[in-house]
Amino acid sequence: MSCMIFGTTGLCGREILKYAEKLTSFANITSVTRRPFDSNSVKVDLVVEKDSGRYKNIIAERRPNVVFSSLATTRGAAGSAQAFVDIDFGINFEIAKAAKEAGAHTFVLVSSTGADANSMFLYLKTKGRLEDAVLDLKFPRTIILRPGPLLGERDKSKGFLNDLSATVFRSFHGNFIGRNVIHPIYGSEVGRVAVHLAQTPLVSTSEPVVKIVSALDLLSLADSVAYLS
């Protein structure tokens, strides 16, 4: 089985790549990024492409069975509200459309807890719109992960407030409040669950298979698939 990963320089994407490399079920892995990074795996093909408009061509050429997208930004990092939407919705949706056209049977989207197309908050509204648009494509299998606050070491800071909140949320990880109220989660845990679910054999059905994993369920699943650690 082949897979393609978008967002591998990010917190969740690099963990998806790490865990996908460990499994024999993924014989060929393509990582598509805007900037280079190191990987010593012989089964990983690193594609550096700064022009997101070419992503659809890369997908069409490689025709992966599974596509993971953990591409994400913030309004501050993007520079404006429209730039944020263009990246978080626009690029992700173009990736999903190209994956469907290329025949991918499974699409895995890293979204966010609280995603809702009717939200008054731009971030959650954009995430919700993207989820709805991806579901409308009707992949044979769609997996949407909705993590809570993400923890882990980032290659690039997302700003002082983001770094500060991550420090605060880290103190709740694993305790009662964290598991039942706030749901902070490490990128490695999200990556583990994403790969585990994607490599599970797809049972042929007449209707598309949709699996939406809540922040709480992500934490539970991460514990149960520790075999990938």
mmCIF file of N, CA and C in Angstrom, residues 81-151:
data_model
loop_
_atom_site.group_PDB
_atom_site.id
_atom_site.type_symbol
_atom_site.label_atom_id
_atom_site.label_comp_id
_atom_site.label_asym_id
_atom_site.label_seq_id
_atom_site.Cartn_x
_atom_site.Cartn_y
_atom_site.Cartn_z
ATOM 1 N N ALA A 81 -6.803 37.118 7.714
ATOM 2 C CA ALA A 81 -7.892 36.147 7.772
ATOM 3 C C ALA A 81 -8.037 35.419 6.440
ATOM 4 N N GLN A 82 -7.969 36.154 5.329
ATOM 5 C CA GLN A 82 -8.138 35.520 4.020
ATOM 6 C C GLN A 82 -7.000 34.567 3.705
ATOM 7 N N ALA A 83 -5.783 34.961 4.065
ATOM 8 C CA ALA A 83 -4.638 34.082 3.825
ATOM 9 C C ALA A 83 -4.772 32.799 4.632
ATOM 10 N N PHE A 84 -5.285 32.921 5.859
ATOM 11 C CA PHE A 84 -5.523 31.735 6.686
ATOM 12 C C PHE A 84 -6.509 30.794 6.011
ATOM 13 N N VAL A 85 -7.631 31.338 5.530
ATOM 14 C CA VAL A 85 -8.647 30.517 4.874
ATOM 15 C C VAL A 85 -8.088 29.883 3.597
ATOM 16 N N ASP A 86 -7.307 30.654 2.843
ATOM 17 C CA ASP A 86 -6.723 30.144 1.599
ATOM 18 C C ASP A 86 -5.841 28.925 1.846
ATOM 19 N N ILE A 87 -5.155 28.922 2.984
ATOM 20 C CA ILE A 87 -4.274 27.797 3.317
ATOM 21 C C ILE A 87 -5.063 26.674 3.972
ATOM 22 N N ASP A 88 -5.719 27.005 5.082
ATOM 23 C CA ASP A 88 -6.336 25.961 5.900
ATOM 24 C C ASP A 88 -7.518 25.289 5.199
ATOM 25 N N PHE A 89 -8.275 26.055 4.434
ATOM 26 C CA PHE A 89 -9.351 25.447 3.659
ATOM 27 C C PHE A 89 -8.910 25.181 2.222
ATOM 28 N N GLY A 90 -8.426 26.224 1.560
ATOM 29 C CA GLY A 90 -8.158 26.129 0.126
ATOM 30 C C GLY A 90 -7.180 25.041 -0.264
ATOM 31 N N ILE A 91 -5.996 25.060 0.310
ATOM 32 C CA ILE A 91 -4.971 24.077 -0.080
ATOM 33 C C ILE A 91 -5.388 22.672 0.336
ATOM 34 N N ASN A 92 -5.922 22.540 1.558
ATOM 35 C CA ASN A 92 -6.341 21.214 2.024
ATOM 36 C C ASN A 92 -7.430 20.623 1.141
ATOM 37 N N PHE A 93 -8.382 21.459 0.722
ATOM 38 C CA PHE A 93 -9.468 20.944 -0.105
ATOM 39 C C PHE A 93 -8.967 20.556 -1.497
ATOM 40 N N GLU A 94 -8.032 21.333 -2.039
ATOM 41 C CA GLU A 94 -7.464 20.975 -3.342
ATOM 42 C C GLU A 94 -6.726 19.641 -3.258
ATOM 43 N N ILE A 95 -6.042 19.404 -2.157
ATOM 44 C CA ILE A 95 -5.361 18.123 -1.944
ATOM 45 C C ILE A 95 -6.397 16.991 -1.918
ATOM 46 N N ALA A 96 -7.474 17.208 -1.167
ATOM 47 C CA ALA A 96 -8.508 16.180 -1.055
ATOM 48 C C ALA A 96 -9.153 15.884 -2.412
ATOM 49 N N LYS A 97 -9.483 16.929 -3.164
ATOM 50 C CA LYS A 97 -10.090 16.728 -4.484
ATOM 51 C C LYS A 97 -9.163 15.938 -5.403
ATOM 52 N N ALA A 98 -7.887 16.304 -5.398
ATOM 53 C CA ALA A 98 -6.922 15.608 -6.255
ATOM 54 C C ALA A 98 -6.772 14.155 -5.826
ATOM 55 N N ALA A 99 -6.799 13.905 -4.513
ATOM 56 C CA ALA A 99 -6.678 12.536 -4.006
ATOM 57 C C ALA A 99 -7.865 11.686 -4.459
ATOM 58 N N LYS A 100 -9.054 12.256 -4.397
ATOM 59 C CA LYS A 100 -10.247 11.513 -4.844
ATOM 60 C C LYS A 100 -10.165 11.214 -6.328
ATOM 61 N N GLU A 101 -9.764 12.206 -7.107
ATOM 62 C CA GLU A 101 -9.652 12.014 -8.556
ATOM 63 C C GLU A 101 -8.595 10.987 -8.914
ATOM 64 N N ALA A 102 -7.561 10.868 -8.085
ATOM 65 C CA ALA A 102 -6.475 9.920 -8.345
ATOM 66 C C ALA A 102 -6.797 8.515 -7.841
ATOM 67 N N GLY A 103 -7.949 8.360 -7.185
ATOM 68 C CA GLY A 103 -8.381 7.022 -6.777
ATOM 69 C C GLY A 103 -7.985 6.599 -5.373
ATOM 70 N N ALA A 104 -7.568 7.536 -4.535
ATOM 71 C CA ALA A 104 -7.218 7.177 -3.155
ATOM 72 C C ALA A 104 -8.458 6.613 -2.450
ATOM 73 N N HIS A 105 -8.263 5.531 -1.696
ATOM 74 C CA HIS A 105 -9.421 4.943 -1.014
ATOM 75 C C HIS A 105 -9.603 5.479 0.411
ATOM 76 N N THR A 106 -8.541 6.096 0.945
ATOM 77 C CA THR A 106 -8.641 6.611 2.320
ATOM 78 C C THR A 106 -8.033 8.006 2.387
ATOM 79 N N PHE A 107 -8.782 8.925 2.977
ATOM 80 C CA PHE A 107 -8.276 10.282 3.208
ATOM 81 C C PHE A 107 -8.342 10.552 4.701
ATOM 82 N N VAL A 108 -7.199 10.952 5.262
ATOM 83 C CA VAL A 108 -7.105 11.228 6.697
ATOM 84 C C VAL A 108 -6.841 12.711 6.885
ATOM 85 N N LEU A 109 -7.738 13.378 7.584
ATOM 86 C CA LEU A 109 -7.624 14.816 7.816
ATOM 87 C C LEU A 109 -7.433 15.088 9.303
ATOM 88 N N VAL A 110 -6.387 15.824 9.628
ATOM 89 C CA VAL A 110 -6.210 16.290 11.003
ATOM 90 C C VAL A 110 -6.919 17.633 11.111
ATOM 91 N N SER A 111 -8.014 17.659 11.840
ATOM 92 C CA SER A 111 -8.839 18.854 11.981
ATOM 93 C C SER A 111 -8.631 19.436 13.382
ATOM 94 N N SER A 112 -9.700 19.739 14.080
ATOM 95 C CA SER A 112 -9.582 20.325 15.411
ATOM 96 C C SER A 112 -10.854 20.075 16.208
ATOM 97 N N THR A 113 -10.698 19.904 17.507
ATOM 98 C CA THR A 113 -11.877 19.843 18.357
ATOM 99 C C THR A 113 -12.658 21.151 18.210
ATOM 100 N N GLY A 114 -13.974 21.041 18.205
ATOM 101 C CA GLY A 114 -14.808 22.226 18.058
ATOM 102 C C GLY A 114 -15.055 22.659 16.634
ATOM 103 N N ALA A 115 -14.521 21.921 15.656
ATOM 104 C CA ALA A 115 -14.734 22.287 14.256
ATOM 105 C C ALA A 115 -16.226 22.345 13.948
ATOM 106 N N ASP A 116 -16.660 23.459 13.366
ATOM 107 C CA ASP A 116 -18.086 23.657 13.114
ATOM 108 C C ASP A 116 -18.251 24.750 12.066
ATOM 109 N N ALA A 117 -18.824 24.391 10.944
ATOM 110 C CA ALA A 117 -18.994 25.353 9.846
ATOM 111 C C ALA A 117 -19.866 26.541 10.244
ATOM 112 N N ASN A 118 -20.635 26.404 11.321
ATOM 113 C CA ASN A 118 -21.507 27.489 11.771
ATOM 114 C C ASN A 118 -20.918 28.279 12.934
ATOM 115 N N SER A 119 -19.671 27.981 13.285
ATOM 116 C CA SER A 119 -19.046 28.672 14.415
ATOM 117 C C SER A 119 -18.852 30.158 14.102
ATOM 118 N N MET A 120 -18.886 30.997 15.139
ATOM 119 C CA MET A 120 -18.611 32.417 14.969
ATOM 120 C C MET A 120 -17.112 32.700 14.949
ATOM 121 N N PHE A 121 -16.322 31.681 15.274
ATOM 122 C CA PHE A 121 -14.875 31.840 15.300
ATOM 123 C C PHE A 121 -14.271 31.359 13.976
ATOM 124 N N LEU A 122 -13.456 32.198 13.366
ATOM 125 C CA LEU A 122 -12.909 31.896 12.040
ATOM 126 C C LEU A 122 -12.184 30.555 12.001
ATOM 127 N N TYR A 123 -11.346 30.298 13.003
ATOM 128 C CA TYR A 123 -10.558 29.062 13.012
ATOM 129 C C TYR A 123 -11.464 27.833 12.979
ATOM 130 N N LEU A 124 -12.417 27.765 13.900
ATOM 131 C CA LEU A 124 -13.300 26.603 13.994
ATOM 132 C C LEU A 124 -14.264 26.529 12.816
ATOM 133 N N LYS A 125 -14.701 27.697 12.328
ATOM 134 C CA LYS A 125 -15.587 27.720 11.162
ATOM 135 C C LYS A 125 -14.869 27.171 9.927
ATOM 136 N N THR A 126 -13.623 27.571 9.748
ATOM 137 C CA THR A 126 -12.849 27.107 8.591
ATOM 138 C C THR A 126 -12.606 25.611 8.672
ATOM 139 N N LYS A 127 -12.268 25.124 9.869
ATOM 140 C CA LYS A 127 -12.072 23.685 10.055
ATOM 141 C C LYS A 127 -13.364 22.924 9.755
ATOM 142 N N GLY A 128 -14.484 23.448 10.222
ATOM 143 C CA GLY A 128 -15.763 22.797 9.974
ATOM 144 C C GLY A 128 -16.146 22.787 8.507
ATOM 145 N N ARG A 129 -15.921 23.907 7.824
ATOM 146 C CA ARG A 129 -16.200 23.967 6.385
ATOM 147 C C ARG A 129 -15.357 22.945 5.625
ATOM 148 N N LEU A 130 -14.096 22.811 6.024
ATOM 149 C CA LEU A 130 -13.213 21.853 5.364
ATOM 150 C C LEU A 130 -13.691 20.422 5.590
ATOM 151 N N GLU A 131 -14.047 20.104 6.817
ATOM 152 C CA GLU A 131 -14.571 18.762 7.093
ATOM 153 C C GLU A 131 -15.773 18.456 6.203
ATOM 154 N N ASP A 132 -16.721 19.386 6.135
ATOM 155 C CA ASP A 132 -17.930 19.171 5.330
ATOM 156 C C ASP A 132 -17.589 18.983 3.854
ATOM 157 N N ALA A 133 -16.650 19.788 3.357
ATOM 158 C CA ALA A 133 -16.274 19.706 1.943
ATOM 159 C C ALA A 133 -15.591 18.375 1.636
ATOM 160 N N VAL A 134 -14.748 17.907 2.550
ATOM 161 C CA VAL A 134 -14.069 16.625 2.352
ATOM 162 C C VAL A 134 -15.087 15.481 2.396
ATOM 163 N N LEU A 135 -16.011 15.533 3.326
ATOM 164 C CA LEU A 135 -17.032 14.484 3.415
ATOM 165 C C LEU A 135 -17.892 14.436 2.161
ATOM 166 N N ASP A 136 -18.141 15.590 1.553
ATOM 167 C CA ASP A 136 -18.944 15.648 0.333
ATOM 168 C C ASP A 136 -18.257 14.948 -0.842
ATOM 169 N N LEU A 137 -16.946 14.767 -0.766
ATOM 170 C CA LEU A 137 -16.218 14.074 -1.834
ATOM 171 C C LEU A 137 -16.492 12.576 -1.823
ATOM 172 N N LYS A 138 -16.923 12.071 -0.676
ATOM 173 C CA LYS A 138 -17.317 10.658 -0.542
ATOM 174 C C LYS A 138 -16.196 9.684 -0.920
ATOM 175 N N PHE A 139 -15.077 9.825 -0.245
ATOM 176 C CA PHE A 139 -14.040 8.810 -0.373
ATOM 177 C C PHE A 139 -14.606 7.470 0.105
ATOM 178 N N PRO A 140 -14.059 6.345 -0.382
ATOM 179 C CA PRO A 140 -14.464 5.059 0.203
ATOM 180 C C PRO A 140 -14.313 5.055 1.733
ATOM 181 N N ARG A 141 -13.255 5.743 2.217
ATOM 182 C CA ARG A 141 -13.109 5.899 3.668
ATOM 183 C C ARG A 141 -12.523 7.276 3.982
ATOM 184 N N THR A 142 -13.194 7.995 4.874
ATOM 185 C CA THR A 142 -12.712 9.292 5.355
ATOM 186 C C THR A 142 -12.509 9.191 6.856
ATOM 187 N N ILE A 143 -11.329 9.608 7.298
ATOM 188 C CA ILE A 143 -11.013 9.610 8.725
ATOM 189 C C ILE A 143 -10.697 11.047 9.121
ATOM 190 N N ILE A 144 -11.459 11.578 10.063
ATOM 191 C CA ILE A 144 -11.241 12.947 10.534
ATOM 192 C C ILE A 144 -10.867 12.899 12.012
ATOM 193 N N LEU A 145 -9.711 13.444 12.312
ATOM 194 C CA LEU A 145 -9.232 13.488 13.694
ATOM 195 C C LEU A 145 -9.438 14.892 14.230
ATOM 196 N N ARG A 146 -10.021 14.988 15.431
ATOM 197 C CA ARG A 146 -10.296 16.287 16.038
ATOM 198 C C ARG A 146 -9.540 16.438 17.365
ATOM 199 N N PRO A 147 -8.238 16.651 17.281
ATOM 200 C CA PRO A 147 -7.464 16.759 18.525
ATOM 201 C C PRO A 147 -7.762 18.031 19.298
ATOM 202 N N GLY A 148 -7.509 17.966 20.625
ATOM 203 C CA GLY A 148 -7.564 19.149 21.457
ATOM 204 C C GLY A 148 -6.274 19.934 21.292
ATOM 205 N N PRO A 149 -5.905 20.758 22.260
ATOM 206 C CA PRO A 149 -4.666 21.548 22.164
ATOM 207 C C PRO A 149 -3.458 20.645 21.904
ATOM 208 N N LEU A 150 -2.675 20.985 20.888
ATOM 209 C CA LEU A 150 -1.548 20.148 20.487
ATOM 210 C C LEU A 150 -0.287 20.478 21.283
ATOM 211 N N LEU A 151 0.396 19.423 21.692
ATOM 212 C CA LEU A 151 1.626 19.554 22.458
ATOM 213 C C LEU A 151 2.786 18.955 21.688
#
